[in-house]
């Protein structure tokens, strides 16, 4: 299975991108996880879309379409998911062939706080209902106190978190 990883943070030392890198090591045998950076995606503007999708947006849409499943790791900003991610979803949501339609999707998130992006993830689930994504219900992956679960090189060192990410990926592949 080909899995596409999308991080909702552009930060070089992002804990969420680091969680995706950990997921790359934890995918079940026979599956791969490639990370797509949202750094080049412009701010959504319907006037631009009317002239055709900008190349980085087309690349994102194609990558989602080509993947068997998508894993999103997103920070929680002000009790929601990030504008960076919402902007990318908005670009992906437009016709033709909305690429999240029927796509297997799993969510995870890392925060130094105690709720591990739970509030953001529930809002993201709501958005994917409209996109008709096939969202994995469980296991949920809330990486709380995340600043203590990665080393200074961004390696995920917390065994329980590695375990739950591995279980989530297995459930996604088998869903
Ligand atoms: C604008 C902004 C709003 C934030 N709001 C929340 C929040 O509501 N809940 C939370 O747990 N953390 C919040 N944080 C802290 C982020 O969880 C923290 O910066 C995290 O490391 C960001 O993810 P990243 O490391 O992948 O970039 C906020 C950070 C920023 C910059």
PDB file of C-alpha atoms and ligand atoms in Angstrom:
ATOM      1  CA  UNK A   1       0.000   0.000   0.000  1.00  0.00           C
ATOM      2  CA  UNK A   2       1.220   3.493  -0.912  1.00  0.00           C
ATOM      3  CA  UNK A   3       0.580   5.952   1.929  1.00  0.00           C
ATOM      4  CA  UNK A   4       0.945   9.714   1.583  1.00  0.00           C
ATOM      5  CA  UNK A   5       1.972  11.661   4.693  1.00  0.00           C
ATOM      6  CA  UNK A   6       0.944  15.299   5.073  1.00  0.00           C
ATOM      7  CA  UNK A   7       2.118  17.541   7.915  1.00  0.00           C
ATOM      8  CA  UNK A   8       0.112  20.589   8.916  1.00  0.00           C
ATOM      9  CA  UNK A   9       3.284  22.353  10.102  1.00  0.00           C
ATOM     10  CA  UNK A  10       5.947  23.981   7.924  1.00  0.00           C
ATOM     11  CA  UNK A  11       8.386  24.334  10.813  1.00  0.00           C
ATOM     12  CA  UNK A  12      11.815  22.787  10.269  1.00  0.00           C
ATOM     13  CA  UNK A  13      11.763  21.164  13.726  1.00  0.00           C
ATOM     14  CA  UNK A  14       8.066  20.342  13.627  1.00  0.00           C
ATOM     15  CA  UNK A  15       7.016  17.633  16.082  1.00  0.00           C
ATOM     16  CA  UNK A  16       4.229  16.644  13.700  1.00  0.00           C
ATOM     17  CA  UNK A  17       6.556  16.199  10.738  1.00  0.00           C
ATOM     18  CA  UNK A  18       8.845  14.249  13.087  1.00  0.00           C
ATOM     19  CA  UNK A  19       5.872  12.015  13.969  1.00  0.00           C
ATOM     20  CA  UNK A  20       5.366  11.353  10.246  1.00  0.00           C
ATOM     21  CA  UNK A  21       9.045  10.462   9.898  1.00  0.00           C
ATOM     22  CA  UNK A  22       8.576   7.983  12.763  1.00  0.00           C
ATOM     23  CA  UNK A  23       5.528   6.587  10.938  1.00  0.00           C
ATOM     24  CA  UNK A  24       7.743   5.961   7.894  1.00  0.00           C
ATOM     25  CA  UNK A  25       9.717   3.492  10.035  1.00  0.00           C
ATOM     26  CA  UNK A  26       6.593   1.895  11.476  1.00  0.00           C
ATOM     27  CA  UNK A  27       4.553   1.099   8.351  1.00  0.00           C
ATOM     28  CA  UNK A  28       3.671  -2.580   7.986  1.00  0.00           C
ATOM     29  CA  UNK A  29       5.828  -4.663   5.622  1.00  0.00           C
ATOM     30  CA  UNK A  30       4.844  -4.122   2.004  1.00  0.00           C
ATOM     31  CA  UNK A  31       3.718  -0.525   2.570  1.00  0.00           C
ATOM     32  CA  UNK A  32       5.538   2.769   2.059  1.00  0.00           C
ATOM     33  CA  UNK A  33       4.913   6.268   3.417  1.00  0.00           C
ATOM     34  CA  UNK A  34       6.051   9.310   1.438  1.00  0.00           C
ATOM     35  CA  UNK A  35       5.865  12.789   2.994  1.00  0.00           C
ATOM     36  CA  UNK A  36       4.464  15.625   0.867  1.00  0.00           C
ATOM     37  CA  UNK A  37       5.489  19.147   1.959  1.00  0.00           C
ATOM     38  CA  UNK A  38       2.848  21.869   1.881  1.00  0.00           C
ATOM     39  CA  UNK A  39       5.535  24.595   1.812  1.00  0.00           C
ATOM     40  CA  UNK A  40       4.931  25.539  -1.846  1.00  0.00           C
ATOM     41  CA  UNK A  41       1.110  25.580  -1.744  1.00  0.00           C
ATOM     42  CA  UNK A  42      -0.134  29.153  -2.346  1.00  0.00           C
ATOM     43  CA  UNK A  43      -3.000  30.765  -0.451  1.00  0.00           C
ATOM     44  CA  UNK A  44      -6.319  29.701  -1.959  1.00  0.00           C
ATOM     45  CA  UNK A  45      -7.792  32.183  -4.411  1.00  0.00           C
ATOM     46  CA  UNK A  46     -10.705  31.235  -6.655  1.00  0.00           C
ATOM     47  CA  UNK A  47      -9.469  33.682  -9.325  1.00  0.00           C
ATOM     48  CA  UNK A  48      -6.213  31.707  -9.544  1.00  0.00           C
ATOM     49  CA  UNK A  49      -8.071  28.394  -9.667  1.00  0.00           C
ATOM     50  CA  UNK A  50     -10.219  29.711 -12.529  1.00  0.00           C
ATOM     51  CA  UNK A  51      -7.000  29.959 -14.563  1.00  0.00           C
ATOM     52  CA  UNK A  52      -5.929  26.418 -13.638  1.00  0.00           C
ATOM     53  CA  UNK A  53      -4.330  24.766 -10.631  1.00  0.00           C
ATOM     54  CA  UNK A  54      -0.838  26.098  -9.800  1.00  0.00           C
ATOM     55  CA  UNK A  55       1.837  23.395 -10.273  1.00  0.00           C
ATOM     56  CA  UNK A  56       2.401  22.646  -6.532  1.00  0.00           C
ATOM     57  CA  UNK A  57      -1.373  22.294  -6.036  1.00  0.00           C
ATOM     58  CA  UNK A  58      -1.681  19.954  -9.012  1.00  0.00           C
ATOM     59  CA  UNK A  59       1.217  17.945  -7.586  1.00  0.00           C
ATOM     60  CA  UNK A  60      -0.606  17.669  -4.246  1.00  0.00           C
ATOM     61  CA  UNK A  61      -3.875  16.637  -5.890  1.00  0.00           C
ATOM     62  CA  UNK A  62      -2.067  14.019  -8.016  1.00  0.00           C
ATOM     63  CA  UNK A  63      -0.173  12.678  -4.995  1.00  0.00           C
ATOM     64  CA  UNK A  64      -3.398  12.252  -2.998  1.00  0.00           C
ATOM     65  CA  UNK A  65      -5.091  10.602  -5.971  1.00  0.00           C
ATOM     66  CA  UNK A  66      -2.182   8.194  -6.513  1.00  0.00           C
ATOM     67  CA  UNK A  67      -1.998   7.170  -2.842  1.00  0.00           C
ATOM     68  CA  UNK A  68      -3.981   4.262  -1.413  1.00  0.00           C
ATOM     69  CA  UNK A  69      -4.225   6.089   1.909  1.00  0.00           C
ATOM     70  CA  UNK A  70      -3.288   9.379   3.536  1.00  0.00           C
ATOM     71  CA  UNK A  71      -1.894   9.999   7.016  1.00  0.00           C
ATOM     72  CA  UNK A  72      -2.189  13.543   8.317  1.00  0.00           C
ATOM     73  CA  UNK A  73      -0.179  14.812  11.289  1.00  0.00           C
ATOM     74  CA  UNK A  74      -1.275  18.280  12.278  1.00  0.00           C
ATOM     75  CA  UNK A  75      -0.577  20.668  15.145  1.00  0.00           C
ATOM     76  CA  UNK A  76      -3.418  22.184  17.112  1.00  0.00           C
ATOM     77  CA  UNK A  77      -3.545  25.965  16.714  1.00  0.00           C
ATOM     78  CA  UNK A  78      -6.069  27.788  18.898  1.00  0.00           C
ATOM     79  CA  UNK A  79      -8.146  24.623  19.427  1.00  0.00           C
ATOM     80  CA  UNK A  80      -8.287  23.848  15.705  1.00  0.00           C
ATOM     81  CA  UNK A  81      -6.044  22.450  12.965  1.00  0.00           C
ATOM     82  CA  UNK A  82      -3.669  24.786  11.158  1.00  0.00           C
ATOM     83  CA  UNK A  83      -4.483  27.239   8.388  1.00  0.00           C
ATOM     84  CA  UNK A  84      -1.686  25.640   6.353  1.00  0.00           C
ATOM     85  CA  UNK A  85      -3.580  22.354   6.332  1.00  0.00           C
ATOM     86  CA  UNK A  86      -7.013  23.906   5.805  1.00  0.00           C
ATOM     87  CA  UNK A  87      -5.672  25.851   2.840  1.00  0.00           C
ATOM     88  CA  UNK A  88      -4.290  22.657   1.276  1.00  0.00           C
ATOM     89  CA  UNK A  89      -7.561  20.791   1.889  1.00  0.00           C
ATOM     90  CA  UNK A  90      -9.494  23.662   0.305  1.00  0.00           C
ATOM     91  CA  UNK A  91      -7.344  23.438  -2.850  1.00  0.00           C
ATOM     92  CA  UNK A  92      -7.778  19.661  -2.918  1.00  0.00           C
ATOM     93  CA  UNK A  93     -11.534  19.929  -2.425  1.00  0.00           C
ATOM     94  CA  UNK A  94     -12.341  21.596  -5.741  1.00  0.00           C
ATOM     95  CA  UNK A  95     -13.476  19.753  -8.863  1.00  0.00           C
ATOM     96  CA  UNK A  96     -12.798  17.792 -10.945  1.00  0.00           C
ATOM     97  CA  UNK A  97     -12.267  14.471  -9.154  1.00  0.00           C
ATOM     98  CA  UNK A  98     -11.928  15.631  -5.566  1.00  0.00           C
ATOM     99  CA  UNK A  99      -9.031  13.373  -4.502  1.00  0.00           C
ATOM    100  CA  UNK A 100     -10.113  12.704  -0.887  1.00  0.00           C
ATOM    101  CA  UNK A 101     -13.378  11.164  -2.105  1.00  0.00           C
ATOM    102  CA  UNK A 102     -13.419   7.583  -0.805  1.00  0.00           C
ATOM    103  CA  UNK A 103      -9.773   7.841   0.322  1.00  0.00           C
ATOM    104  CA  UNK A 104      -8.600   6.037   3.440  1.00  0.00           C
ATOM    105  CA  UNK A 105      -7.389   8.678   5.895  1.00  0.00           C
ATOM    106  CA  UNK A 106      -5.790   8.412   9.334  1.00  0.00           C
ATOM    107  CA  UNK A 107      -5.099  11.328  11.649  1.00  0.00           C
ATOM    108  CA  UNK A 108      -2.498  11.949  14.295  1.00  0.00           C
ATOM    109  CA  UNK A 109      -1.084  14.953  16.039  1.00  0.00           C
ATOM    110  CA  UNK A 110       1.589  16.067  18.465  1.00  0.00           C
ATOM    111  CA  UNK A 111       1.447  18.898  20.972  1.00  0.00           C
ATOM    112  CA  UNK A 112       3.496  19.893  24.005  1.00  0.00           C
ATOM    113  CA  UNK A 113       0.081  20.289  25.697  1.00  0.00           C
ATOM    114  CA  UNK A 114      -1.941  17.646  27.513  1.00  0.00           C
ATOM    115  CA  UNK A 115      -4.559  16.848  24.861  1.00  0.00           C
ATOM    116  CA  UNK A 116      -2.256  15.947  21.988  1.00  0.00           C
ATOM    117  CA  UNK A 117      -4.333  17.812  19.334  1.00  0.00           C
ATOM    118  CA  UNK A 118      -7.596  16.028  20.209  1.00  0.00           C
ATOM    119  CA  UNK A 119      -9.686  19.151  19.610  1.00  0.00           C
ATOM    120  CA  UNK A 120      -8.020  19.805  16.247  1.00  0.00           C
ATOM    121  CA  UNK A 121      -8.486  16.205  15.131  1.00  0.00           C
ATOM    122  CA  UNK A 122     -12.215  16.189  15.821  1.00  0.00           C
ATOM    123  CA  UNK A 123     -12.615  19.289  13.687  1.00  0.00           C
ATOM    124  CA  UNK A 124     -10.576  17.662  10.943  1.00  0.00           C
ATOM    125  CA  UNK A 125     -12.814  14.591  11.069  1.00  0.00           C
ATOM    126  CA  UNK A 126     -15.792  16.868  10.513  1.00  0.00           C
ATOM    127  CA  UNK A 127     -14.178  18.376   7.398  1.00  0.00           C
ATOM    128  CA  UNK A 128     -13.460  14.929   5.963  1.00  0.00           C
ATOM    129  CA  UNK A 129     -17.100  13.920   6.354  1.00  0.00           C
ATOM    130  CA  UNK A 130     -17.890  16.504   3.695  1.00  0.00           C
ATOM    131  CA  UNK A 131     -14.948  15.312   1.545  1.00  0.00           C
ATOM    132  CA  UNK A 132     -16.324  11.745   1.858  1.00  0.00           C
ATOM    133  CA  UNK A 133     -12.985  10.502   3.190  1.00  0.00           C
ATOM    134  CA  UNK A 134     -12.899   7.057   4.820  1.00  0.00           C
ATOM    135  CA  UNK A 135     -11.528   8.178   8.178  1.00  0.00           C
ATOM    136  CA  UNK A 136     -10.056   5.542  10.452  1.00  0.00           C
ATOM    137  CA  UNK A 137     -11.875   5.653  13.791  1.00  0.00           C
ATOM    138  CA  UNK A 138      -9.276   3.956  15.949  1.00  0.00           C
ATOM    139  CA  UNK A 139      -6.746   3.771  17.347  1.00  0.00           C
ATOM    140  CA  UNK A 140      -6.622   7.521  17.823  1.00  0.00           C
ATOM    141  CA  UNK A 141      -3.113   8.969  18.036  1.00  0.00           C
ATOM    142  CA  UNK A 142      -2.871  11.941  20.385  1.00  0.00           C
ATOM    143  CA  UNK A 143       0.781  12.649  21.166  1.00  0.00           C
ATOM    144  CA  UNK A 144       0.519  14.752  24.341  1.00  0.00           C
ATOM    145  CA  UNK A 145       3.564  16.246  26.098  1.00  0.00           C
ATOM    146  CA  UNK A 146       5.265  15.703  22.749  1.00  0.00           C
ATOM    147  CA  UNK A 147       8.243  17.904  23.573  1.00  0.00           C
ATOM    148  CA  UNK A 148       9.350  15.101  25.936  1.00  0.00           C
ATOM    149  CA  UNK A 149       8.754  12.252  23.486  1.00  0.00           C
ATOM    150  CA  UNK A 150      11.233  13.167  20.753  1.00  0.00           C
ATOM    151  CA  UNK A 151      14.992  13.605  21.123  1.00  0.00           C
ATOM    152  CA  UNK A 152      16.767  16.748  19.888  1.00  0.00           C
ATOM    153  CA  UNK A 153      17.222  15.189  16.435  1.00  0.00           C
ATOM    154  CA  UNK A 154      13.456  14.669  16.103  1.00  0.00           C
ATOM    155  CA  UNK A 155      13.500  10.913  16.689  1.00  0.00           C
ATOM    156  CA  UNK A 156      10.420   9.557  18.425  1.00  0.00           C
ATOM    157  CA  UNK A 157      11.803   7.911  21.541  1.00  0.00           C
ATOM    158  CA  UNK A 158       8.574   7.144  23.411  1.00  0.00           C
ATOM    159  CA  UNK A 159       7.864   3.417  23.031  1.00  0.00           C
ATOM    160  CA  UNK A 160       4.118   3.634  23.762  1.00  0.00           C
ATOM    161  CA  UNK A 161       3.700   6.295  21.082  1.00  0.00           C
ATOM    162  CA  UNK A 162       5.667   4.231  18.550  1.00  0.00           C
ATOM    163  CA  UNK A 163       3.414   1.294  19.397  1.00  0.00           C
ATOM    164  CA  UNK A 164       0.153   3.191  18.893  1.00  0.00           C
ATOM    165  CA  UNK A 165       1.359   4.715  15.595  1.00  0.00           C
ATOM    166  CA  UNK A 166       2.287   1.215  14.405  1.00  0.00           C
ATOM    167  CA  UNK A 167      -1.170  -0.088  15.381  1.00  0.00           C
ATOM    168  CA  UNK A 168      -2.859   2.847  13.635  1.00  0.00           C
ATOM    169  CA  UNK A 169      -0.900   2.180  10.429  1.00  0.00           C
ATOM    170  CA  UNK A 170      -1.749  -1.522  10.530  1.00  0.00           C
ATOM    171  CA  UNK A 171      -5.433  -0.688  11.059  1.00  0.00           C
ATOM    172  CA  UNK A 172      -5.281   1.781   8.154  1.00  0.00           C
ATOM    173  CA  UNK A 173      -3.699  -0.748   5.798  1.00  0.00           C
ATOM    174  CA  UNK A 174      -6.247  -3.393   6.806  1.00  0.00           C
ATOM    175  CA  UNK A 175      -9.244  -1.054   6.645  1.00  0.00           C
TER     176      UNK A 175
HETATM  177  C1  LIG B   1      -0.663  30.028  16.752  1.00  0.00           C
HETATM  178  C2  LIG B   1      -0.477  28.866  17.700  1.00  0.00           C
HETATM  179  C3  LIG B   1      -1.562  28.390  18.406  1.00  0.00           C
HETATM  180  C4  LIG B   1      -1.416  27.275  19.246  1.00  0.00           C
HETATM  181  N1  LIG B   1      -2.522  26.760  19.860  1.00  0.00           N
HETATM  182  C5  LIG B   1      -2.420  25.553  20.509  1.00  0.00           C
HETATM  183  C6  LIG B   1      -3.598  24.883  20.967  1.00  0.00           C
HETATM  184  O1  LIG B   1      -4.715  25.348  20.826  1.00  0.00           O
HETATM  185  N2  LIG B   1      -3.429  23.677  21.563  1.00  0.00           N
HETATM  186  C7  LIG B   1      -2.189  23.105  21.733  1.00  0.00           C
HETATM  187  O2  LIG B   1      -2.113  21.997  22.266  1.00  0.00           O
HETATM  188  N3  LIG B   1      -1.058  23.723  21.322  1.00  0.00           N
HETATM  189  C8  LIG B   1      -1.147  24.937  20.709  1.00  0.00           C
HETATM  190  N4  LIG B   1      -0.015  25.567  20.229  1.00  0.00           N
HETATM  191  C9  LIG B   1       1.307  24.964  20.491  1.00  0.00           C
HETATM  192  C10 LIG B   1       1.642  23.946  19.422  1.00  0.00           C
HETATM  193  O3  LIG B   1       1.036  22.721  19.769  1.00  0.00           O
HETATM  194  C11 LIG B   1       3.177  23.761  19.342  1.00  0.00           C
HETATM  195  O4  LIG B   1       3.761  24.964  18.899  1.00  0.00           O
HETATM  196  C12 LIG B   1       3.548  22.611  18.435  1.00  0.00           C
HETATM  197  O5  LIG B   1       4.910  22.306  18.615  1.00  0.00           O
HETATM  198  C13 LIG B   1       3.278  22.938  16.964  1.00  0.00           C
HETATM  199  O6  LIG B   1       3.458  21.800  16.164  1.00  0.00           O
HETATM  200  P1  LIG B   1       4.811  21.555  15.316  1.00  0.00           P
HETATM  201  O7  LIG B   1       5.891  21.255  16.319  1.00  0.00           O
HETATM  202  O8  LIG B   1       4.499  20.369  14.474  1.00  0.00           O
HETATM  203  O9  LIG B   1       5.114  22.781  14.523  1.00  0.00           O
HETATM  204  C14 LIG B   1      -0.134  26.699  19.413  1.00  0.00           C
HETATM  205  C15 LIG B   1       0.968  27.224  18.707  1.00  0.00           C
HETATM  206  C16 LIG B   1       0.797  28.285  17.850  1.00  0.00           C
HETATM  207  C17 LIG B   1       1.995  28.794  17.059  1.00  0.00           C
END
